[in-house]
Structures are given as structure tokens and as C-alpha cells.
Short mmCIF file of C-alpha atoms and ligand atoms in Angstrom, two decimals:
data_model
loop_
_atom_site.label_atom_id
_atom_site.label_comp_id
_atom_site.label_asym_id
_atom_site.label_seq_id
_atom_site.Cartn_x
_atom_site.Cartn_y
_atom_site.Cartn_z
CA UNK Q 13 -73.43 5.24 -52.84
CA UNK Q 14 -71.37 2.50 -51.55
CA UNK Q 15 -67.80 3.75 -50.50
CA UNK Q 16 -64.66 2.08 -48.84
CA UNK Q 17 -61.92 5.44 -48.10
CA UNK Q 18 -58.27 4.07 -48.09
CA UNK Q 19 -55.70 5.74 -47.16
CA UNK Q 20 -53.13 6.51 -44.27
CA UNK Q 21 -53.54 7.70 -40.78
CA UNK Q 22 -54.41 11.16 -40.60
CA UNK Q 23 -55.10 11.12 -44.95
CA UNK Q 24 -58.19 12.72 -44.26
CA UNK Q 25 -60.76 9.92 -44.46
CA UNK Q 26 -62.46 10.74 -41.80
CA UNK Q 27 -62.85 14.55 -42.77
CA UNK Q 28 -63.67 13.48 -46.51
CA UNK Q 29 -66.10 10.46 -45.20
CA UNK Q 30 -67.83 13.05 -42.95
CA UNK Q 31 -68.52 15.69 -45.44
CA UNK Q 32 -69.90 13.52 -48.01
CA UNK Q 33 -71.83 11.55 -45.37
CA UNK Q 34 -73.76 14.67 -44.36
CA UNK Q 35 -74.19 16.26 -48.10
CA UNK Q 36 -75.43 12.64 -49.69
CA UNK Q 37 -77.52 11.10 -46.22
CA UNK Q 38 -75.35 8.08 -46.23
CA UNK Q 39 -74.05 6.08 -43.15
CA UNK Q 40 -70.45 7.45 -42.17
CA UNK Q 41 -69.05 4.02 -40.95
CA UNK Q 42 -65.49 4.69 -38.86
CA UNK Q 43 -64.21 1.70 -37.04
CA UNK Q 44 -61.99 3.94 -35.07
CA UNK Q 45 -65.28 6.32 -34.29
CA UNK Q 46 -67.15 2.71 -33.12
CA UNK Q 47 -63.98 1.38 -30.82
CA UNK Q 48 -63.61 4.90 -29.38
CA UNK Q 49 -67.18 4.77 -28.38
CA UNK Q 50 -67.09 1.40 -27.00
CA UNK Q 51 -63.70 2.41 -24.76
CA UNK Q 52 -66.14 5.96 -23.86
CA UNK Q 53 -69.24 3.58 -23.10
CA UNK Q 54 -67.02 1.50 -20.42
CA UNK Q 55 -67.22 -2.12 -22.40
CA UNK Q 56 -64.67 -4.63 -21.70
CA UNK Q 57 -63.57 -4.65 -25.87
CA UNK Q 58 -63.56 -1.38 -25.52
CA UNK Q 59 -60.71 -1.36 -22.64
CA UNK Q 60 -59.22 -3.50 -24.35
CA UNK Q 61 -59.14 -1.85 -27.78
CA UNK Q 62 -58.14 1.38 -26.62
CA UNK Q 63 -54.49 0.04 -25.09
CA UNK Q 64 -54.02 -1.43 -28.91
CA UNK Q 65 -54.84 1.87 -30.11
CA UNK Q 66 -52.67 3.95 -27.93
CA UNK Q 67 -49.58 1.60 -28.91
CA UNK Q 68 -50.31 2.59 -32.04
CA UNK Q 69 -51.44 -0.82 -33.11
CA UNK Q 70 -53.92 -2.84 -35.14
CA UNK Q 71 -57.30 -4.45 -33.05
CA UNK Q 72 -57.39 -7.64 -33.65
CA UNK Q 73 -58.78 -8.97 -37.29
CA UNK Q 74 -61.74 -10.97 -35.27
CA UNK Q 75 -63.29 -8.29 -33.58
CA UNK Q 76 -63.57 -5.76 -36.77
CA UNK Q 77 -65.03 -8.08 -39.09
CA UNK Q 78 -67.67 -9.04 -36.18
CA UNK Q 79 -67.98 -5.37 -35.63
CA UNK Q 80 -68.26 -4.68 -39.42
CA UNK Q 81 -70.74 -7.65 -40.59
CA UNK Q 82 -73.01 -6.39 -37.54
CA UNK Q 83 -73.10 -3.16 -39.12
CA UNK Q 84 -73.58 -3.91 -42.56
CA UNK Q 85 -76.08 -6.33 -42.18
CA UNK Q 86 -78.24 -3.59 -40.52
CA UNK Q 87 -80.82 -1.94 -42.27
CA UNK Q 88 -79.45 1.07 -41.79
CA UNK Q 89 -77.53 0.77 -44.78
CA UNK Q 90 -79.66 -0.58 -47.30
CA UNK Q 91 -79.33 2.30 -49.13
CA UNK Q 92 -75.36 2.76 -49.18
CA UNK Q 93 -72.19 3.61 -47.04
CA UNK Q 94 -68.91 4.78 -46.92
CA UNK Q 95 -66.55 3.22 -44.95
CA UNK Q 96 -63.80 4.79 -42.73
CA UNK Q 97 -61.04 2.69 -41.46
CA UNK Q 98 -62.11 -0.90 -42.80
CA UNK Q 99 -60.52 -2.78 -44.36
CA UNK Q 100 -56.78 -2.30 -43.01
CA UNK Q 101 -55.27 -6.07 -43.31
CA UNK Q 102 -55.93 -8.26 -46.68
CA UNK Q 103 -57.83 -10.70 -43.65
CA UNK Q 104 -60.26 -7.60 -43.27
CA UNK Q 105 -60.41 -7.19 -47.26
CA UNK Q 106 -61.44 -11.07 -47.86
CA UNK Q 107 -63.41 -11.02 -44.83
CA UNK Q 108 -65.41 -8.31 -46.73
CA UNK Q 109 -66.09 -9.05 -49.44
CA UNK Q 110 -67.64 -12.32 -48.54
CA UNK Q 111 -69.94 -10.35 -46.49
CA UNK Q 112 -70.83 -7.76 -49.22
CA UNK Q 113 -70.98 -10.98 -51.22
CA UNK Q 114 -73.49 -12.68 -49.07
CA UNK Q 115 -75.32 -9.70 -49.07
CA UNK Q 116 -75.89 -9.65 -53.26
CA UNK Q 117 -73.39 -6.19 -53.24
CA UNK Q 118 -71.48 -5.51 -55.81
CA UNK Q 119 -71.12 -1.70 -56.92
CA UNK Q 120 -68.72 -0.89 -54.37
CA UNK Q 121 -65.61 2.10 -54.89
CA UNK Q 122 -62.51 2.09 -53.11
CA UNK Q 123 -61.71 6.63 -52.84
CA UNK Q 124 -57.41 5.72 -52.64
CA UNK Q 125 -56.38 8.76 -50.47
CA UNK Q 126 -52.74 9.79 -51.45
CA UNK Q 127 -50.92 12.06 -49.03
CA UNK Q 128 -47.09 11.47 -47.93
CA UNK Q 129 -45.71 10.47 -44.85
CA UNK Q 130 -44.29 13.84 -43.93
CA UNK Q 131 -47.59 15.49 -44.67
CA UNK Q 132 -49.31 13.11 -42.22
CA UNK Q 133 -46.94 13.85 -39.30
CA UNK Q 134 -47.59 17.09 -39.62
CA UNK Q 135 -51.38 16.86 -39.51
CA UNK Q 136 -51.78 14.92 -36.59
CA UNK Q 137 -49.29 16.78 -34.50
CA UNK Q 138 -52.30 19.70 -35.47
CA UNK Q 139 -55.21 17.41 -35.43
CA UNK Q 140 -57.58 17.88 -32.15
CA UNK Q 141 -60.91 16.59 -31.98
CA UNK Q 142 -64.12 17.19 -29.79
CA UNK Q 143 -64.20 14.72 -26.64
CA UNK Q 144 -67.94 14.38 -27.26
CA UNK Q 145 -68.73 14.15 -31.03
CA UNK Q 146 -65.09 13.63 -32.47
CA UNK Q 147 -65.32 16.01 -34.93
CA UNK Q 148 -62.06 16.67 -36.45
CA UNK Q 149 -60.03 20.05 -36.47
CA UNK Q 150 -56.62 21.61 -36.67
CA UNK Q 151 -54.91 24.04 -34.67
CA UNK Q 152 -53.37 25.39 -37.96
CA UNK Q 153 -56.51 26.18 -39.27
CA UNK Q 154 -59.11 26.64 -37.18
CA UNK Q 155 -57.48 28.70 -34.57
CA UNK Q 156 -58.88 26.14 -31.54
CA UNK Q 157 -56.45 24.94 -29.09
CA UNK Q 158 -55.95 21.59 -26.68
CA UNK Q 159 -58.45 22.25 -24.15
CA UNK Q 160 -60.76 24.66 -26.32
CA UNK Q 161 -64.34 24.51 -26.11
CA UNK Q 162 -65.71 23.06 -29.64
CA UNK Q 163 -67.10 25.46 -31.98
CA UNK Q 164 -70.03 23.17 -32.58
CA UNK Q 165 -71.52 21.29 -29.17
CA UNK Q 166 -68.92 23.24 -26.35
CA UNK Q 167 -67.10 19.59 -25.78
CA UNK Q 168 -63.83 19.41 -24.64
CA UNK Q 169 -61.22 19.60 -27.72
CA UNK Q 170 -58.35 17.21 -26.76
CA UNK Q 171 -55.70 15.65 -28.96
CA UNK Q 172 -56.02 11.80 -29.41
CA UNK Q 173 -53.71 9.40 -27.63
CA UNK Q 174 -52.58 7.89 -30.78
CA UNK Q 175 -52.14 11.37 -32.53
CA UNK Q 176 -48.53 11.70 -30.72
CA UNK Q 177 -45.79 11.95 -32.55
CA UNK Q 178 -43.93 8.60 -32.04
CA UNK Q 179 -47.76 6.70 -32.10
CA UNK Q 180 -47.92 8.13 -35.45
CA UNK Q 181 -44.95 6.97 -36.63
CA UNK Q 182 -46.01 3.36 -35.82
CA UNK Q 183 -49.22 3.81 -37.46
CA UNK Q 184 -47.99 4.80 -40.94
CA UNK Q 185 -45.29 1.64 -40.08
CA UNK Q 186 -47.96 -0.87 -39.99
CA UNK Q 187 -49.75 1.20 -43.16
CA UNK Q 188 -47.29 0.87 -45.37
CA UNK Q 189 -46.17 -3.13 -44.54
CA UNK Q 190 -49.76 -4.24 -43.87
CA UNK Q 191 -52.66 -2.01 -44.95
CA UNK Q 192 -51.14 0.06 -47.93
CA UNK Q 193 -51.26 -3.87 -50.20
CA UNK Q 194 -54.65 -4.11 -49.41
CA UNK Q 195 -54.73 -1.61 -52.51
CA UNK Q 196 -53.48 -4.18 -55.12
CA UNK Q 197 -56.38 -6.38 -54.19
CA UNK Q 198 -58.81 -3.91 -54.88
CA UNK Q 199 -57.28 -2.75 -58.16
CA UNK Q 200 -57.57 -6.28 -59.13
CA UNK Q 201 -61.27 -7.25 -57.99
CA UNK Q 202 -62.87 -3.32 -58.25
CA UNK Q 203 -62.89 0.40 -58.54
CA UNK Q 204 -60.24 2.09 -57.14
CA UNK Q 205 -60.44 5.92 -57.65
CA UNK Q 206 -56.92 7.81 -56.87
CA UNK Q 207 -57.58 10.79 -55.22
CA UNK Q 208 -54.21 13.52 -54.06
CA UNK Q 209 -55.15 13.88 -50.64
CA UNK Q 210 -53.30 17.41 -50.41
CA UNK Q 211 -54.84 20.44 -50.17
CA UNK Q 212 -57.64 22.24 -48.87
CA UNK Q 213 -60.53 20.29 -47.21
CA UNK Q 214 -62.61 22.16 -50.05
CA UNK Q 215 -60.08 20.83 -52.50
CA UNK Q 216 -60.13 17.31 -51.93
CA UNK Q 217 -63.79 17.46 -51.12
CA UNK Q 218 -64.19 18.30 -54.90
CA UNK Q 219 -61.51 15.90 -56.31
CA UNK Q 220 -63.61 12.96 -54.55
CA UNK Q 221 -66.34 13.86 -55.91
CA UNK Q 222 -65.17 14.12 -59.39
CA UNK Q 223 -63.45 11.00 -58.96
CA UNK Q 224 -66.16 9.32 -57.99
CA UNK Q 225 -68.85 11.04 -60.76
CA UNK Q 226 -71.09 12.70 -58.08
P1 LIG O 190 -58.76 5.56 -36.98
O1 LIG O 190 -59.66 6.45 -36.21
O2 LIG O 190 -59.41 4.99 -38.22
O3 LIG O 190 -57.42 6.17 -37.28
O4 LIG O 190 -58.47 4.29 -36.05
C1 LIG O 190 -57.82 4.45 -34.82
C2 LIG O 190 -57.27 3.12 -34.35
O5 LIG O 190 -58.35 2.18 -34.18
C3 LIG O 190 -56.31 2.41 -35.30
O6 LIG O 190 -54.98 2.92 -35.20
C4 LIG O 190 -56.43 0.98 -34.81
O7 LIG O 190 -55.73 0.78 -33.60
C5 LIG O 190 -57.92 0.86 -34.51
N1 LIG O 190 -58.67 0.42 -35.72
C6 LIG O 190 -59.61 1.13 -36.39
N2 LIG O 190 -60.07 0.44 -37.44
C7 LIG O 190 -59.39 -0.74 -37.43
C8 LIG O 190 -59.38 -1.89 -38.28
N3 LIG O 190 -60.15 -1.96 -39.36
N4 LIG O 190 -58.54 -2.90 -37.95
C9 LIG O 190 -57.75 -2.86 -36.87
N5 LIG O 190 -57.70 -1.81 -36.05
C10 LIG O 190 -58.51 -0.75 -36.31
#
């Protein structure tokens, strides 16, 4: 299983990546996961990175491809992976495939997850994750609060810097004039499976799946 999720901010790639990460045994790969660990491990990128983030803004198309072709040329995943997060800029999208190219892959689907804009505000004004493993939850939902103890490993639950309100709204900016086109190269050189992104984590868990024949 070799997976690329698209989709906006807060589209639920991470949730969806997650789940079918843990039910299949494949490498969940989330660029935003790896930069947020790099900013919690003290590196110099990762100070770096995390004032991009907070503005709401893209890390520089350099550093994620390094980050990426480190990853994927790891043995790791020799048996598949589903990416979370990469691509976002047509750079990131040629950048790849030359490395999946090098690398003699081929059988790759893009999961296209489609939620709207108002949708997505909503979400991450509700989205809170656990300081320590930043697993994803929702104060709608899951009846956890800012400052909660996760239901999982007791970490903190905070809400992300970049999950405010205004940071979204630069986020899905920069989606829809720079990451959203990265779609029409796909359709043109692979897969793409469309996927409604609303609804139920259950619901959409299923509607990958079918979409993707698993
Ligand atoms: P995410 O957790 O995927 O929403 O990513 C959080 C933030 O990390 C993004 O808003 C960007 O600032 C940065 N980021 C993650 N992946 C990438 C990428 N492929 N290219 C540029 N910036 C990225």
C-alpha cells in the first residue's frame, strides 16, 4: 500500500492516515508530525520551522524534499506508506516523483480529501491534540477539553498554534492558490481517488477504503 492523502488543513488526513496506518502496518508519514518533533527535540530546523508554522505558512520546499527522500529511501518502507502532508507545492510533487522514480515505484494513489472551507474552520477551532503523541481529537466529540489529560498516554491535550482561527484562514489561503493544483498533476500522471471528507471518522474511514479497493 503506497498512499499520498491530499487534502486541506484540518480535512482529516491525519485522522484517516492514522487509522489505516495502524489497521494495514504501514508507515504513517506526516511532515507536520516530523517538523513538530524536530521543534519538540530542540534542533535548530526545528526552531526555525515552527515560526513558519505558527504564521500559518509553508517550510521551505528544500528542507521537505530532504526530509522526505531521507525517509523514503529508508527501509522502513519497503513495504509501503501513506503519506500525510507531502506534497503541498507542484516543486514538492516533481521533487517526488523523481525520488519514487529513482526508487523503481510506481503503484502509488493519491486519497483526494474533499471537505469545504467552512467545515475546516470549524474543525480546527475543535481540534486538540496530545502534547506527547499528537493524537488528534475534538472537543465536539470526545468530550476532552484544552488542558485535559489524554485518554490514551495522560499527556497534556493542548490546541496547536496554527489551529487558531486567523492561522487557519491563511492555511486554507495558501491551499487553495498553491497546494489544491498539485491535484491536476496527479490526475494527469496517476490515481487520484475522490473521497467526501464529511462525516463521521467511521464514515470516511470506510469511503477510503472503498475508494481505494481495500
Ligand atoms: P500539518 O500537520 O500537515 O497540517 O502541517 C503543519 C504545518 O507544517 C504546515 O502548515 C506547514 O507550515 C508545515 N508543513 C508540513 N508539511 C509541509 C510541506 N510538505 N511543505 C511545507 N510545509 C509543510
Amino acid at each position: 500500500m503506497r498512499l499520498i492523502f491530499f487534502g486541506p488543513p484540518g480535512g482529516g488526513k491525519g485522522t484517516q492516515a492514522k487509522l489505516l496506518s495502524e489497521e494495514f502496518k504501514i508507515p504513517h508519514i506526516s511532515t507536520g508530525d516530523m517538523l513538530r518533533a524536530a521543534f519538540a527535540s530542540g534542533s535548530e530546523m526545528g526552531k526555525k520551522a515552527k515560526v513558519i508554522m505558527d504564521a500559518g505558512h509553508l517550510v521551505p520546499d528544500d528542507v521537505m524534499i530532504g526530509i522526505i527522500r531521507e525517509v523514503l529511501e529508508s527501509p522502513k518502507v519497503s513495504t509501503g506508506f501513506i503519506l500525510d502532508g507531502f506534497p503541498r507545492t507542484l516543486e514538492q510533487g516533481k521533487a517526488l516523483s523523481g525520488i519514487l522514480d529513482d526508487l523503481h515505484i510506481s503503484d502509488v494513489t493519491v486519497v483526494n480529501l474533499d471537505v469545504d472551507d467552512d467545515e475546516i474552520i470549524h474543525r480546527l477551532n475543535n481540534r486538540i491534540v496530545c502534547e506527547k503523541t499528537g493524537r488528534i481529537f475534538n472537543t465536539d466529540f470526545d468530550q476532552l477539553k484544552v488542558g485535559g489529560a489524554c485518554p490514551e498516554c495522560g499527556g497534556r491535550l493542548i490546541q496547536r498554534d496554527d489551529d487558531k482561527e486567523e492561522t487557519v484562514r491563511k492555511r486554507l489561503t495558501i491551499y487553495h492558490s498553491t497546494t489544491k493544483p498539485l491535484i491536476d498533476y496527479y490526475k494527469a500522471h496517476g490515481v487520484v481517488a475522490n473521497v467526501n471528507g464529511t462525516g463521521s471518522i467511521f464514515v470516511v474511514h470506510k469511503a477510503v477504503k472503498k475508494a481505494i479497493g481495500v
